[in-house]
Short mmCIF file of C-alpha atoms and ligand atoms in Angstrom, two decimals:
data_model
loop_
_atom_site.label_atom_id
_atom_site.label_comp_id
_atom_site.label_asym_id
_atom_site.label_seq_id
_atom_site.Cartn_x
_atom_site.Cartn_y
_atom_site.Cartn_z
CA MET A 1073 -44.62 27.61 30.00
CA LYS A 1074 -45.60 23.97 29.91
CA LEU A 1075 -47.35 22.86 26.73
CA ALA A 1076 -49.08 19.69 25.55
CA LEU A 1077 -48.83 18.72 21.88
CA VAL A 1078 -51.80 16.85 20.41
CA GLY A 1079 -51.64 14.71 17.21
CA ILE A 1080 -48.09 13.42 16.91
CA GLY A 1081 -47.82 12.98 13.15
CA LYS A 1082 -45.67 14.46 10.38
CA ILE A 1083 -45.86 18.16 11.17
CA ALA A 1084 -45.63 17.66 14.94
CA LEU A 1085 -42.36 15.74 14.56
CA ASP A 1086 -40.92 17.74 11.62
CA GLN A 1087 -41.58 21.23 12.95
CA HIS A 1088 -43.37 21.58 16.31
CA VAL A 1089 -41.06 19.44 18.44
CA PRO A 1090 -37.83 21.06 17.12
CA ALA A 1091 -39.33 24.56 17.52
CA LEU A 1092 -40.42 23.83 21.10
CA THR A 1093 -37.09 22.23 22.00
CA ALA A 1094 -35.17 25.27 20.73
CA SER A 1095 -37.41 27.81 22.48
CA ALA A 1096 -36.70 29.36 25.87
CA ASP A 1097 -40.43 30.08 26.29
CA TRP A 1098 -41.71 26.50 26.17
CA GLU A 1099 -41.40 23.11 27.81
CA LEU A 1100 -43.00 20.17 25.99
CA ALA A 1101 -44.64 18.57 29.03
CA ALA A 1102 -47.03 16.00 27.48
CA THR A 1103 -48.23 14.52 24.21
CA VAL A 1104 -51.65 13.23 23.23
CA SER A 1105 -51.81 10.79 20.32
CA ARG A 1106 -53.20 7.32 19.71
CA ASN A 1107 -49.89 6.04 18.28
CA GLY A 1108 -47.31 8.82 18.17
CA THR A 1109 -45.02 9.75 21.06
CA VAL A 1110 -41.98 11.95 21.73
CA GLU A 1111 -39.11 10.31 23.58
CA GLY A 1112 -38.85 11.40 27.20
CA VAL A 1113 -42.25 13.16 27.25
CA GLU A 1114 -45.28 11.86 29.16
CA ALA A 1115 -47.69 10.37 26.61
CA PHE A 1116 -51.49 10.18 26.74
CA THR A 1117 -53.83 8.68 24.13
CA ARG A 1118 -56.95 10.72 25.06
CA ILE A 1119 -57.04 14.46 25.58
CA GLU A 1120 -59.58 14.18 28.42
CA ASP A 1121 -57.08 12.05 30.39
CA MET A 1122 -54.27 14.56 29.82
CA LEU A 1123 -56.47 17.50 30.86
CA ALA A 1124 -57.54 15.69 34.04
CA ALA A 1125 -54.06 14.42 34.95
CA ARG A 1126 -52.04 17.55 34.15
CA PRO A 1127 -53.73 20.72 35.48
CA ASP A 1128 -50.21 22.21 35.56
CA ILE A 1129 -50.13 22.44 31.73
CA PRO A 1130 -51.78 25.75 30.72
CA VAL A 1131 -51.29 25.56 26.92
CA VAL A 1132 -52.35 22.99 24.32
CA SER A 1133 -51.14 22.97 20.71
CA LEU A 1134 -53.16 20.92 18.22
CA CYS A 1135 -51.53 19.26 15.19
CA LEU A 1136 -54.44 16.98 14.36
CA PRO A 1137 -56.07 16.90 10.92
CA PRO A 1138 -58.96 19.43 10.71
CA VAL A 1139 -61.91 17.07 11.29
CA PRO A 1140 -60.98 15.80 14.79
CA ARG A 1141 -59.66 19.28 15.73
CA PHE A 1142 -62.89 20.83 17.10
CA ALA A 1143 -63.58 18.18 19.73
CA ALA A 1144 -60.03 18.41 21.08
CA ALA A 1145 -59.92 22.21 20.94
CA SER A 1146 -63.24 22.68 22.69
CA ALA A 1147 -62.29 20.17 25.42
CA ALA A 1148 -59.03 22.05 26.06
CA LEU A 1149 -60.68 25.48 26.08
CA ARG A 1150 -63.48 24.30 28.39
CA ALA A 1151 -60.77 22.99 30.72
CA GLY A 1152 -59.39 26.55 30.85
CA ARG A 1153 -56.34 25.96 28.65
CA HIS A 1154 -54.95 28.32 26.01
CA VAL A 1155 -55.12 26.75 22.55
CA MET A 1156 -52.99 27.04 19.42
CA LEU A 1157 -54.35 25.53 16.19
CA GLU A 1158 -52.46 24.22 13.15
CA LYS A 1159 -53.82 25.41 9.83
CA PRO A 1160 -56.55 25.14 8.68
CA PRO A 1161 -58.01 26.01 12.09
CA GLY A 1162 -60.97 23.66 11.66
CA ALA A 1163 -63.05 21.67 9.23
CA SER A 1164 -65.70 24.40 9.00
CA LEU A 1165 -65.97 28.12 9.65
CA SER A 1166 -68.84 27.79 12.12
CA GLU A 1167 -66.91 25.46 14.39
CA VAL A 1168 -64.04 27.95 14.63
CA HIS A 1169 -66.52 30.73 15.41
CA GLU A 1170 -67.77 28.54 18.24
CA LEU A 1171 -64.22 28.00 19.53
CA GLN A 1172 -63.79 31.77 19.52
CA THR A 1173 -66.87 32.16 21.71
CA ILE A 1174 -65.72 29.44 24.12
CA ALA A 1175 -62.24 31.01 24.39
CA ARG A 1176 -63.74 34.42 25.08
CA ASP A 1177 -66.11 33.04 27.74
CA GLN A 1178 -63.26 31.14 29.38
CA GLY A 1179 -60.90 34.13 29.24
CA VAL A 1180 -58.16 32.14 27.48
CA THR A 1181 -56.09 32.59 24.31
CA LEU A 1182 -57.07 31.09 20.95
CA TYR A 1183 -54.49 31.39 18.15
CA THR A 1184 -55.27 30.27 14.60
CA THR A 1185 -51.78 29.92 13.14
CA TRP A 1186 -50.90 30.36 9.46
CA HIS A 1187 -47.30 29.16 9.24
CA SER A 1188 -46.74 30.34 5.65
CA ARG A 1189 -47.26 33.95 6.74
CA GLN A 1190 -43.98 33.58 8.65
CA ALA A 1191 -42.03 32.70 5.49
CA HIS A 1192 -38.93 34.85 5.01
CA ALA A 1193 -40.13 37.21 2.26
CA VAL A 1194 -43.79 37.67 3.24
CA ALA A 1195 -43.35 40.75 5.45
CA ALA A 1196 -41.24 42.48 2.78
CA ALA A 1197 -43.82 41.66 0.09
CA ARG A 1198 -46.58 43.12 2.25
CA ARG A 1199 -44.59 46.34 2.74
CA TRP A 1200 -43.82 46.61 -0.99
CA LEU A 1201 -47.46 46.09 -2.04
CA ALA A 1202 -48.86 48.59 0.47
CA GLY A 1203 -50.17 51.60 -1.44
CA ARG A 1204 -49.82 49.95 -4.86
CA ARG A 1205 -52.75 48.95 -7.08
CA ILE A 1206 -52.88 45.26 -8.01
CA ASP A 1207 -53.62 44.89 -11.74
CA SER A 1208 -53.36 41.10 -11.82
CA GLY A 1209 -51.96 38.20 -9.87
CA ARG A 1210 -51.25 34.54 -10.47
CA ILE A 1211 -50.76 31.86 -7.84
CA THR A 1212 -49.29 28.50 -8.85
CA TRP A 1213 -49.20 25.98 -5.99
CA ARG A 1214 -48.40 22.55 -7.40
CA GLU A 1215 -46.95 19.75 -5.32
CA ASP A 1216 -46.79 15.97 -5.18
CA VAL A 1217 -49.24 14.71 -2.55
CA ARG A 1218 -47.43 11.37 -2.37
CA LYS A 1219 -44.21 13.13 -1.35
CA TRP A 1220 -45.61 15.58 1.20
CA HIS A 1221 -48.61 13.66 2.57
CA PRO A 1222 -47.70 9.99 2.17
CA GLY A 1223 -50.64 7.74 3.00
CA GLN A 1224 -52.67 10.56 4.60
CA ASP A 1225 -56.10 9.33 3.54
CA TRP A 1226 -57.76 11.95 5.76
CA ILE A 1227 -56.68 14.64 3.28
CA PHE A 1228 -59.03 13.22 0.60
CA ALA A 1229 -61.91 12.54 3.02
CA ALA A 1230 -64.76 15.03 3.47
CA GLY A 1231 -63.41 17.91 5.58
CA GLY A 1232 -59.79 17.05 4.73
CA MET A 1233 -59.83 19.81 2.08
CA GLY A 1234 -57.77 17.91 -0.50
CA VAL A 1235 -55.53 20.24 -2.49
CA PHE A 1236 -56.71 23.17 -0.37
CA ASP A 1237 -54.61 21.74 2.47
CA PRO A 1238 -51.49 23.24 0.78
CA GLY A 1239 -53.51 25.77 -1.25
CA ILE A 1240 -54.74 27.47 1.91
CA ASN A 1241 -51.10 28.31 2.66
CA ALA A 1242 -51.00 30.40 -0.53
CA LEU A 1243 -54.32 31.99 0.41
CA SER A 1244 -52.98 32.77 3.90
CA ILE A 1245 -50.11 34.70 2.31
CA LEU A 1246 -52.42 36.37 -0.22
CA THR A 1247 -54.89 37.61 2.40
CA HIS A 1248 -51.97 38.92 4.48
CA ILE A 1249 -50.05 40.85 1.81
CA LEU A 1250 -52.78 42.43 -0.30
CA PRO A 1251 -53.52 46.06 0.50
CA ARG A 1252 -57.25 45.45 -0.14
CA PRO A 1253 -59.30 42.29 0.51
CA VAL A 1254 -60.16 39.93 -2.35
CA HIS A 1255 -63.15 37.71 -2.85
CA LEU A 1256 -63.72 34.61 -4.91
CA THR A 1257 -65.72 34.91 -8.15
CA ALA A 1258 -65.51 31.40 -9.66
CA ALA A 1259 -63.84 28.03 -9.14
CA GLU A 1260 -63.39 24.64 -10.76
CA LEU A 1261 -62.63 21.69 -8.49
CA ASP A 1262 -61.31 18.33 -9.75
CA PHE A 1263 -62.49 15.46 -7.55
CA PRO A 1264 -60.98 11.98 -8.07
CA ALA A 1265 -63.87 9.58 -8.73
CA ASN A 1266 -63.05 7.62 -5.54
CA ARG A 1267 -62.47 10.58 -3.16
CA ASP A 1268 -64.49 13.27 -1.32
CA ALA A 1269 -62.03 16.17 -1.61
CA PRO A 1270 -60.45 17.80 -4.69
CA ILE A 1271 -57.03 16.90 -6.06
CA ALA A 1272 -56.79 20.12 -8.09
CA ALA A 1273 -58.56 23.49 -8.17
CA ARG A 1274 -58.56 26.63 -10.25
CA LEU A 1275 -59.84 29.82 -8.64
CA ALA A 1276 -60.73 33.25 -9.96
CA MET A 1277 -60.74 36.18 -7.56
CA THR A 1278 -61.26 39.93 -7.72
CA GLN A 1279 -58.30 42.25 -8.54
CA GLY A 1280 -57.54 39.96 -11.51
CA ILE A 1281 -56.06 37.25 -9.27
CA SER A 1282 -56.17 33.57 -10.24
CA ALA A 1283 -54.90 30.45 -8.51
CA ASP A 1284 -53.90 27.05 -9.83
CA PHE A 1285 -53.61 24.36 -7.14
CA ASP A 1286 -52.60 20.83 -8.07
CA PHE A 1287 -51.59 17.81 -5.98
CA ARG A 1288 -50.39 15.78 -9.00
CA GLN A 1289 -47.15 17.64 -9.70
CA GLN A 1290 -44.20 15.41 -10.53
CA GLY A 1291 -40.61 16.65 -10.67
CA PRO A 1292 -39.91 20.23 -9.52
CA GLN A 1293 -42.47 21.57 -7.09
CA THR A 1294 -43.96 25.05 -7.51
CA TRP A 1295 -45.13 27.43 -4.78
CA ASP A 1296 -45.17 30.79 -6.59
CA MET A 1297 -47.19 34.01 -6.52
CA GLU A 1298 -46.76 36.77 -9.11
CA PHE A 1299 -48.37 40.21 -9.09
CA GLN A 1300 -48.46 43.04 -11.61
CA THR A 1301 -49.08 46.44 -10.04
CA ASP A 1302 -49.20 50.10 -11.07
CA GLY A 1303 -45.66 50.37 -9.66
CA GLY A 1304 -43.90 47.29 -11.07
CA SER A 1305 -44.07 43.52 -10.54
CA LEU A 1306 -43.50 41.37 -7.47
CA ALA A 1307 -43.04 37.63 -7.19
CA LEU A 1308 -42.87 35.39 -4.12
CA ARG A 1309 -41.29 32.02 -4.77
CA MET A 1310 -40.69 28.86 -2.72
CA GLY A 1311 -43.77 29.31 -0.57
CA GLY A 1312 -43.16 32.95 0.32
CA ASN A 1313 -39.49 32.51 1.13
CA LEU A 1314 -37.89 34.27 -1.86
CA LEU A 1315 -38.78 37.75 -3.14
CA GLU A 1316 -38.36 39.15 -6.65
CA ILE A 1317 -39.07 42.74 -7.66
CA ASP A 1318 -39.34 43.50 -11.38
CA GLY A 1319 -37.80 40.09 -12.14
CA GLN A 1320 -34.71 40.58 -9.93
CA PRO A 1321 -33.93 38.76 -6.64
CA ALA A 1322 -34.81 41.09 -3.76
CA GLY A 1323 -34.26 39.04 -0.62
CA GLY A 1324 -35.45 36.11 1.43
CA GLU A 1325 -34.01 32.71 2.20
CA ASP A 1326 -35.07 29.32 0.85
CA THR A 1327 -35.82 27.47 4.11
CA ILE A 1328 -38.97 27.02 6.15
CA MET A 1329 -37.15 26.41 9.43
CA GLY A 1330 -38.02 29.86 10.83
CA GLU A 1331 -41.78 29.53 10.50
CA TYR A 1332 -42.65 27.44 13.56
CA PRO A 1333 -40.30 29.21 16.01
CA ALA A 1334 -42.05 32.43 14.97
CA LEU A 1335 -45.49 30.88 15.60
CA TYR A 1336 -44.50 29.71 19.08
CA ALA A 1337 -42.96 33.11 19.89
CA ARG A 1338 -46.28 34.72 18.89
CA MET A 1339 -48.24 32.23 21.03
CA ALA A 1340 -46.08 33.09 24.04
CA GLU A 1341 -46.76 36.78 23.41
CA LEU A 1342 -50.53 36.22 23.11
CA VAL A 1343 -50.73 34.15 26.30
CA ARG A 1344 -48.67 36.67 28.27
CA GLY A 1345 -50.77 39.55 26.93
CA GLY A 1346 -54.09 37.77 27.55
CA ALA A 1347 -55.01 38.14 23.86
CA SER A 1348 -56.32 35.95 21.04
CA GLU A 1349 -55.61 36.02 17.30
CA VAL A 1350 -58.22 34.48 15.04
CA ASP A 1351 -58.14 35.18 11.30
CA LEU A 1352 -60.37 33.09 9.10
CA SER A 1353 -59.90 35.01 5.83
CA PRO A 1354 -57.92 32.22 4.04
CA MET A 1355 -60.55 29.68 5.04
CA VAL A 1356 -63.39 31.93 3.82
CA LEU A 1357 -61.89 31.76 0.31
CA VAL A 1358 -61.71 27.96 0.52
CA ALA A 1359 -65.30 27.71 1.78
CA ASP A 1360 -66.40 29.99 -1.05
CA ALA A 1361 -64.58 27.79 -3.57
CA PHE A 1362 -66.58 24.80 -2.32
CA THR A 1363 -69.77 26.93 -2.46
CA LEU A 1364 -69.24 28.41 -5.92
CA GLY A 1365 -67.04 25.76 -7.50
CA ARG A 1366 -67.99 23.69 -10.51
CA ARG A 1367 -67.25 20.02 -9.74
CA ILE A 1368 -65.34 17.97 -12.30
CA THR A 1369 -64.80 14.24 -11.79
CA VAL A 1370 -61.29 13.05 -12.68
CA GLU A 1371 -59.54 9.69 -12.57
CA PRO A 1372 -59.42 7.82 -9.24
CA PHE A 1373 -56.44 8.45 -6.96
CA GLU A 1374 -54.50 5.96 -4.81
CA PHE A 1375 -51.42 6.73 -2.71
P1 NAP B 1807 -50.48 13.40 9.99
O1 NAP B 1807 -49.06 13.07 9.72
O2 NAP B 1807 -51.55 12.52 9.47
O3 NAP B 1807 -50.60 13.57 11.56
C1 NAP B 1807 -51.77 13.89 12.24
C2 NAP B 1807 -51.84 13.01 13.48
O4 NAP B 1807 -53.08 13.27 14.11
C3 NAP B 1807 -51.83 11.54 13.15
O5 NAP B 1807 -50.53 11.03 13.12
C4 NAP B 1807 -52.69 10.93 14.22
O6 NAP B 1807 -51.84 10.49 15.27
C5 NAP B 1807 -53.51 12.07 14.77
N1 NAP B 1807 -54.95 11.87 14.51
C6 NAP B 1807 -55.94 11.94 15.43
N2 NAP B 1807 -57.13 11.73 14.89
C7 NAP B 1807 -56.92 11.49 13.61
C8 NAP B 1807 -57.78 11.19 12.52
N3 NAP B 1807 -59.11 11.12 12.68
N4 NAP B 1807 -57.23 10.99 11.30
C9 NAP B 1807 -55.89 11.06 11.13
N5 NAP B 1807 -55.03 11.36 12.14
C10 NAP B 1807 -55.53 11.57 13.36
O7 NAP B 1807 -50.82 14.87 9.44
P2 NAP B 1807 -49.85 16.13 9.36
O8 NAP B 1807 -49.23 16.20 8.01
O9 NAP B 1807 -48.98 16.21 10.55
O10 NAP B 1807 -50.96 17.29 9.36
C11 NAP B 1807 -51.67 17.65 10.54
C12 NAP B 1807 -52.11 19.10 10.38
O11 NAP B 1807 -50.94 19.89 10.20
C13 NAP B 1807 -53.01 19.34 9.17
O12 NAP B 1807 -54.01 20.26 9.50
C14 NAP B 1807 -52.05 19.94 8.14
O13 NAP B 1807 -52.70 20.85 7.28
C15 NAP B 1807 -51.06 20.68 9.02
N6 NAP B 1807 -49.75 20.86 8.39
C16 NAP B 1807 -49.10 19.82 7.76
C17 NAP B 1807 -47.90 20.05 7.11
C18 NAP B 1807 -47.13 18.96 6.41
O14 NAP B 1807 -46.12 19.25 5.73
N7 NAP B 1807 -47.47 17.69 6.52
C19 NAP B 1807 -47.34 21.32 7.10
C20 NAP B 1807 -48.00 22.33 7.80
C21 NAP B 1807 -49.19 22.09 8.42
P3 NAP B 1807 -52.26 9.21 16.15
O15 NAP B 1807 -52.59 8.10 15.18
O16 NAP B 1807 -51.04 8.95 16.98
O17 NAP B 1807 -53.45 9.64 16.96
#
């Protein structure tokens, strides 16, 4: 199937283009980006122009930051195209609900992807936790924003989500592997004095689960989740890629290269089956953190 990729930035070039190139399902037929291009692929700067010029492209994959996402997604859906969304699927819950309605009315696929759910050890963790009672859990998601998001000012603008941009990956794993749903009970959000999105956050959730997200980590980076249950302990390390049971290695592989091929395989399946997949549960926890969170002003941040 022909596909157009929209928003040619870091993740499009690092992950989407290699996954599409390696897939037998997909042909990257066009790009839409104000500056970015992919060699040998027809490039547009406005999505409306691409939709008008290329009626032969049935699928659009959006790698834009969350704020400009809705306008592009709704234009593609209204033009009868199937749409795949990078995480988080939008800047607000209500706009994604609206996309869902448009997709249903148009009879096309909408897929809200959560790439971290495809990490190597996530499925095994979900199987192990099924039927066990969670007594407590601790998520530590600490990374260096200058290393992973160099110069991306949008991430600290309103709607950019700040530290929840990586933190929502942890929440996407959490909401996928827990046998029972959690909800947020309290949060503290650290906002740099010169920015409109938090640089760090601490969350408390039901089932004794807490989360510590921080964008200021220097040195080793940490993407860990640890759970105590009535039947032993489980840890996921390296962003869901490595599994430990009762403190011992229990499988996985420390690479993220399988995540995007799995997302595109799922999109092909959804389009062929005429189905959609929309799960907003990770984003509900983030929205609740902004609703319930106590705001703390911290020192200004510059890239
Ligand atoms: P990025 O490098 O800033 O790329 C996004 C691209 O979108 C930009 O290069 C820009 O290309 C285009 N764009 C259009 N309107 C824009 C606007 N108003 N502000 C900024 N850019 C705009 O960002 P990214 O890291 O690829 O992240 C994009 C999405 O992927 C985010 O939702 C993020 O959460 C997700 N993601 C990122 C990573 C990662 O490691 N970076 C991993 C997984 C998922 P033009 O200037 O050419 O239009």
